[in-house]
PDB file of C-alpha atoms in Angstrom:
ATOM      1  CA  MET Y   1       7.493  12.896   6.356  1.00  0.00           C
ATOM      2  CA  ARG Y   2       5.563  11.487   3.823  1.00  0.00           C
ATOM      3  CA  ARG Y   3       2.821   8.562   4.127  1.00  0.00           C
ATOM      4  CA  ILE Y   4       1.794   6.198   1.593  1.00  0.00           C
ATOM      5  CA  LEU Y   5      -1.071   4.102   2.545  1.00  0.00           C
ATOM      6  CA  PHE Y   6      -1.928   0.627   0.619  1.00  0.00           C
ATOM      7  CA  VAL Y   7      -5.539  -0.609   0.647  1.00  0.00           C
ATOM      8  CA  CYS Y   8      -6.774  -3.979  -0.098  1.00  0.00           C
ATOM      9  CA  THR Y   9      -9.867  -5.561   1.028  1.00  0.00           C
ATOM     10  CA  GLY Y  10      -8.869  -7.650   4.295  1.00  0.00           C
ATOM     11  CA  ASN Y  11      -5.567  -5.985   4.985  1.00  0.00           C
ATOM     12  CA  LEU Y  12      -3.942  -9.439   5.406  1.00  0.00           C
ATOM     13  CA  CYS Y  13      -2.045 -10.074   2.226  1.00  0.00           C
ATOM     14  CA  ARG Y  14      -1.530  -7.405  -0.583  1.00  0.00           C
ATOM     15  CA  SER Y  15      -1.650  -4.173   1.092  1.00  0.00           C
ATOM     16  CA  PRO Y  16       0.658  -5.548   4.082  1.00  0.00           C
ATOM     17  CA  MET Y  17       3.015  -7.124   1.490  1.00  0.00           C
ATOM     18  CA  ALA Y  18       2.824  -3.877  -0.609  1.00  0.00           C
ATOM     19  CA  ALA Y  19       3.554  -1.661   2.484  1.00  0.00           C
ATOM     20  CA  VAL Y  20       6.795  -3.776   3.572  1.00  0.00           C
ATOM     21  CA  MET Y  21       8.299  -3.700   0.224  1.00  0.00           C
ATOM     22  CA  LEU Y  22       7.653   0.014  -0.075  1.00  0.00           C
ATOM     23  CA  GLN Y  23       8.849   0.519   3.667  1.00  0.00           C
ATOM     24  CA  ALA Y  24      12.148  -1.211   2.149  1.00  0.00           C
ATOM     25  CA  ARG Y  25      12.435   0.701  -0.931  1.00  0.00           C
ATOM     26  CA  LEU Y  26      12.294   3.610   0.714  1.00  0.00           C
ATOM     27  CA  ALA Y  27      14.900   2.992   3.337  1.00  0.00           C
ATOM     28  CA  ARG Y  28      17.435   2.385   0.575  1.00  0.00           C
ATOM     29  CA  ASP Y  29      16.502   6.129  -0.889  1.00  0.00           C
ATOM     30  CA  PRO Y  30      18.547   8.625   1.520  1.00  0.00           C
ATOM     31  CA  ARG Y  31      16.139  11.291   0.554  1.00  0.00           C
ATOM     32  CA  ARG Y  32      13.034   9.173   1.846  1.00  0.00           C
ATOM     33  CA  ARG Y  33      14.337   7.055   4.926  1.00  0.00           C
ATOM     34  CA  ASP Y  34      11.827   8.917   6.878  1.00  0.00           C
ATOM     35  CA  TRP Y  35       8.708   8.494   4.598  1.00  0.00           C
ATOM     36  CA  GLU Y  36       5.993   5.557   5.649  1.00  0.00           C
ATOM     37  CA  ALA Y  37       4.298   2.985   4.145  1.00  0.00           C
ATOM     38  CA  ALA Y  38       1.062   1.843   5.725  1.00  0.00           C
ATOM     39  CA  SER Y  39      -1.658  -0.717   4.748  1.00  0.00           C
ATOM     40  CA  ALA Y  40      -5.194  -0.955   5.692  1.00  0.00           C
ATOM     41  CA  GLY Y  41      -8.352  -2.721   4.443  1.00  0.00           C
ATOM     42  CA  LEU Y  42     -11.856  -1.738   3.205  1.00  0.00           C
ATOM     43  CA  TRP Y  43     -13.720  -4.625   4.871  1.00  0.00           C
ATOM     44  CA  THR Y  44     -11.375  -5.931   7.840  1.00  0.00           C
ATOM     45  CA  GLU Y  45     -11.736  -5.936  11.327  1.00  0.00           C
ATOM     46  CA  GLU Y  46      -8.887  -4.418  13.800  1.00  0.00           C
ATOM     47  CA  GLY Y  47      -5.980  -6.749  15.001  1.00  0.00           C
ATOM     48  CA  LEU Y  48      -5.931  -9.589  12.655  1.00  0.00           C
ATOM     49  CA  PRO Y  49      -2.554 -11.198  11.616  1.00  0.00           C
ATOM     50  CA  ALA Y  50      -1.566 -11.429   7.894  1.00  0.00           C
ATOM     51  CA  SER Y  51      -2.140 -14.866   6.414  1.00  0.00           C
ATOM     52  CA  PRO Y  52       0.323 -17.333   7.120  1.00  0.00           C
ATOM     53  CA  PRO Y  53       1.003 -17.783   3.438  1.00  0.00           C
ATOM     54  CA  ALA Y  54       1.845 -14.018   3.180  1.00  0.00           C
ATOM     55  CA  VAL Y  55       4.303 -14.308   5.716  1.00  0.00           C
ATOM     56  CA  GLU Y  56       6.171 -17.309   4.720  1.00  0.00           C
ATOM     57  CA  VAL Y  57       6.338 -15.926   1.047  1.00  0.00           C
ATOM     58  CA  MET Y  58       7.289 -12.435   2.214  1.00  0.00           C
ATOM     59  CA  ALA Y  59      10.103 -14.165   4.899  1.00  0.00           C
ATOM     60  CA  GLU Y  60      11.382 -15.950   1.793  1.00  0.00           C
ATOM     61  CA  ARG Y  61      12.445 -12.547   0.507  1.00  0.00           C
ATOM     62  CA  GLY Y  62      13.746 -11.295   3.331  1.00  0.00           C
ATOM     63  CA  TYR Y  63      10.574  -9.182   4.722  1.00  0.00           C
ATOM     64  CA  CYS Y  64       8.951  -9.605   8.081  1.00  0.00           C
ATOM     65  CA  LEU Y  65       4.863  -9.452   8.725  1.00  0.00           C
ATOM     66  CA  ASP Y  66       5.096 -11.024  12.122  1.00  0.00           C
ATOM     67  CA  HIS Y  67       4.100  -8.081  13.787  1.00  0.00           C
ATOM     68  CA  HIS Y  68       1.241  -6.690  11.084  1.00  0.00           C
ATOM     69  CA  ARG Y  69      -2.107  -6.600  12.541  1.00  0.00           C
ATOM     70  CA  SER Y  70      -5.098  -5.584  10.206  1.00  0.00           C
ATOM     71  CA  ARG Y  71      -6.907  -2.373  10.312  1.00  0.00           C
ATOM     72  CA  PRO Y  72      -9.691  -1.096   8.858  1.00  0.00           C
ATOM     73  CA  VAL Y  73      -9.512   2.130   6.523  1.00  0.00           C
ATOM     74  CA  THR Y  74     -10.665   5.276   8.276  1.00  0.00           C
ATOM     75  CA  ARG Y  75     -11.066   8.821   7.249  1.00  0.00           C
ATOM     76  CA  GLU Y  76      -7.972   9.745   9.429  1.00  0.00           C
ATOM     77  CA  LEU Y  77      -5.941   6.973   7.692  1.00  0.00           C
ATOM     78  CA  VAL Y  78      -6.820   8.457   4.303  1.00  0.00           C
ATOM     79  CA  GLU Y  79      -6.575  12.195   4.990  1.00  0.00           C
ATOM     80  CA  GLU Y  80      -3.105  11.502   6.775  1.00  0.00           C
ATOM     81  CA  ALA Y  81      -1.838   9.779   3.526  1.00  0.00           C
ATOM     82  CA  ASP Y  82      -0.058  11.743   0.801  1.00  0.00           C
ATOM     83  CA  LEU Y  83      -0.777   8.617  -1.239  1.00  0.00           C
ATOM     84  CA  VAL Y  84      -3.360   6.136  -1.347  1.00  0.00           C
ATOM     85  CA  LEU Y  85      -2.808   3.133  -3.550  1.00  0.00           C
ATOM     86  CA  GLY Y  86      -5.736   0.602  -4.202  1.00  0.00           C
ATOM     87  CA  MET Y  87      -5.152  -2.864  -5.098  1.00  0.00           C
ATOM     88  CA  THR Y  88      -8.066  -3.347  -7.719  1.00  0.00           C
ATOM     89  CA  PRO Y  89     -10.119  -0.816  -9.412  1.00  0.00           C
ATOM     90  CA  HIS Y  90     -13.219  -1.730  -6.839  1.00  0.00           C
ATOM     91  CA  HIS Y  91     -10.873  -0.581  -4.306  1.00  0.00           C
ATOM     92  CA  VAL Y  92     -10.160   2.438  -5.806  1.00  0.00           C
ATOM     93  CA  GLU Y  93     -13.813   3.268  -6.601  1.00  0.00           C
ATOM     94  CA  ALA Y  94     -15.037   2.084  -3.199  1.00  0.00           C
ATOM     95  CA  LEU Y  95     -12.067   4.914  -1.390  1.00  0.00           C
ATOM     96  CA  ARG Y  96     -13.079   7.621  -3.915  1.00  0.00           C
ATOM     97  CA  LEU Y  97     -16.713   7.016  -3.080  1.00  0.00           C
ATOM     98  CA  ALA Y  98     -15.914   7.002   0.483  1.00  0.00           C
ATOM     99  CA  PHE Y  99     -13.861  10.100   0.453  1.00  0.00           C
ATOM    100  CA  PRO Y 100     -14.804  12.089  -2.423  1.00  0.00           C
ATOM    101  CA  HIS Y 101     -12.889  15.004  -1.152  1.00  0.00           C
ATOM    102  CA  LEU Y 102      -9.447  13.153  -1.242  1.00  0.00           C
ATOM    103  CA  ALA Y 103     -10.232  11.539  -4.880  1.00  0.00           C
ATOM    104  CA  ASP Y 104      -7.119  13.354  -5.867  1.00  0.00           C
ATOM    105  CA  ARG Y 105      -4.521  11.492  -3.819  1.00  0.00           C
ATOM    106  CA  ILE Y 106      -6.486   8.028  -4.468  1.00  0.00           C
ATOM    107  CA  TYR Y 107      -4.826   5.889  -7.467  1.00  0.00           C
ATOM    108  CA  LEU Y 108      -4.698   2.323  -8.760  1.00  0.00           C
ATOM    109  CA  LEU Y 109      -1.477   0.938  -7.594  1.00  0.00           C
ATOM    110  CA  ALA Y 110      -1.079  -0.690 -11.522  1.00  0.00           C
ATOM    111  CA  GLU Y 111      -1.501   2.881 -12.440  1.00  0.00           C
ATOM    112  CA  MET Y 112       1.640   3.532 -11.296  1.00  0.00           C
ATOM    113  CA  VAL Y 113       3.237   1.651 -14.475  1.00  0.00           C
ATOM    114  CA  GLY Y 114       0.837   2.859 -16.705  1.00  0.00           C
ATOM    115  CA  GLY Y 115      -1.946  -0.372 -16.061  1.00  0.00           C
ATOM    116  CA  SER Y 116      -5.500  -0.289 -15.098  1.00  0.00           C
ATOM    117  CA  TYR Y 117      -5.901  -3.816 -13.860  1.00  0.00           C
ATOM    118  CA  GLY Y 118      -6.218  -5.187 -10.239  1.00  0.00           C
ATOM    119  CA  VAL Y 119      -3.670  -7.114  -7.938  1.00  0.00           C
ATOM    120  CA  GLU Y 120      -5.264 -10.805  -7.778  1.00  0.00           C
ATOM    121  CA  ASP Y 121      -6.247 -11.627  -4.144  1.00  0.00           C
ATOM    122  CA  PRO Y 122      -4.078 -14.677  -3.145  1.00  0.00           C
ATOM    123  CA  TYR Y 123      -6.446 -15.135   0.154  1.00  0.00           C
ATOM    124  CA  GLY Y 124      -7.226 -18.758   0.519  1.00  0.00           C
ATOM    125  CA  ARG Y 125      -5.461 -19.701  -2.455  1.00  0.00           C
ATOM    126  CA  PRO Y 126      -2.238 -21.860  -2.725  1.00  0.00           C
ATOM    127  CA  ILE Y 127       1.091 -20.247  -1.979  1.00  0.00           C
ATOM    128  CA  GLY Y 128       2.062 -20.328  -5.359  1.00  0.00           C
ATOM    129  CA  VAL Y 129      -0.554 -17.390  -5.925  1.00  0.00           C
ATOM    130  CA  TYR Y 130       1.001 -15.551  -2.970  1.00  0.00           C
ATOM    131  CA  ARG Y 131       4.344 -16.063  -4.608  1.00  0.00           C
ATOM    132  CA  ALA Y 132       3.071 -14.813  -8.161  1.00  0.00           C
ATOM    133  CA  VAL Y 133       1.184 -11.816  -6.439  1.00  0.00           C
ATOM    134  CA  ALA Y 134       4.690 -10.967  -4.379  1.00  0.00           C
ATOM    135  CA  ASP Y 135       6.306 -11.040  -7.718  1.00  0.00           C
ATOM    136  CA  GLU Y 136       4.014  -8.514  -9.157  1.00  0.00           C
ATOM    137  CA  LEU Y 137       3.856  -5.943  -6.222  1.00  0.00           C
ATOM    138  CA  GLU Y 138       7.772  -6.096  -6.124  1.00  0.00           C
ATOM    139  CA  ARG Y 139       7.721  -5.315 -10.183  1.00  0.00           C
ATOM    140  CA  LEU Y 140       5.172  -2.385  -9.748  1.00  0.00           C
ATOM    141  CA  ILE Y 141       6.726  -0.981  -6.678  1.00  0.00           C
ATOM    142  CA  GLU Y 142      10.267  -0.802  -8.329  1.00  0.00           C
ATOM    143  CA  GLU Y 143       9.092   0.289 -11.750  1.00  0.00           C
ATOM    144  CA  GLY Y 144       6.405   2.736 -10.278  1.00  0.00           C
ATOM    145  CA  TYR Y 145       8.907   3.826  -7.432  1.00  0.00           C
ATOM    146  CA  GLY Y 146       9.330   7.216  -9.572  1.00  0.00           C
ATOM    147  CA  ARG Y 147       5.763   8.151 -10.057  1.00  0.00           C
ATOM    148  CA  ILE Y 148       4.897   6.704  -6.526  1.00  0.00           C
ATOM    149  CA  VAL Y 149       7.401   9.146  -4.699  1.00  0.00           C
ATOM    150  CA  SER Y 150       6.218  12.027  -7.289  1.00  0.00           C
ATOM    151  CA  LEU Y 151       2.582  11.477  -6.485  1.00  0.00           C
ATOM    152  CA  ALA Y 152       3.074  11.663  -2.460  1.00  0.00           C
ATOM    153  CA  GLU Y 153       5.700  14.897  -2.900  1.00  0.00           C
ATOM    154  CA  ARG Y 154       2.922  16.725  -5.076  1.00  0.00           C
ATOM    155  CA  ARG Y 155       0.450  17.125  -2.020  1.00  0.00           C
ATOM    156  CA  GLY Y 156       2.922  20.121  -1.120  1.00  0.00           C
ATOM    157  CA  ARG Y 157       4.684  20.581   2.269  1.00  0.00           C
ATOM    158  CA  PRO Y 158       5.522  17.794   4.242  1.00  0.00           C
ATOM    159  CA  ARG Y 159       3.468  17.245   7.533  1.00  0.00           C
ATOM    160  CA  GLY Y 160       4.838  19.206  10.504  1.00  0.00           C
ATOM    161  CA  GLU Y 161       6.035  22.489   8.114  1.00  0.00           C
ATOM    162  CA  SER Y 162       3.901  25.586   8.698  1.00  0.00           C
ATOM    163  CA  SER Y 163       3.161  27.454   5.800  1.00  0.00           C
ATOM    164  CA  LEU Y 164       4.248  30.747   8.225  1.00  0.00           C
TER     165      LEU Y 164
END
């Protein structure tokens, strides 16, 4: 099994939205159905629900965020991830500074399609901004899917496989 970790600021909007989208995409891929997409936030507290507009926008698209609870980024989460995808260059920089020994697995989500920009934070904004962010996340995940799985697979053996 491989694990891909999405990281944003509060783990209330972008990263949980991206994680459920990627999890659904992985479920359609027979070779990667056992992979896991997860999310965390750089500046959050444990146990907060996803923002109500994020829940609503994702439900409109057939995804469920009802059971999401925020969690902060930890060393353990980053170490367990085969690939870490930050929503903005600031997130990537903060992650690489905090975990320099893991910098080779930390990327900007937009890099998966050759971009270098951040995904806008919709928190506290009108629902139309959430819809635009969901559109962008869907595009990045769908168009970047090949690169996402390639980078996650690059880490070597799946967890649980012995080198002996």
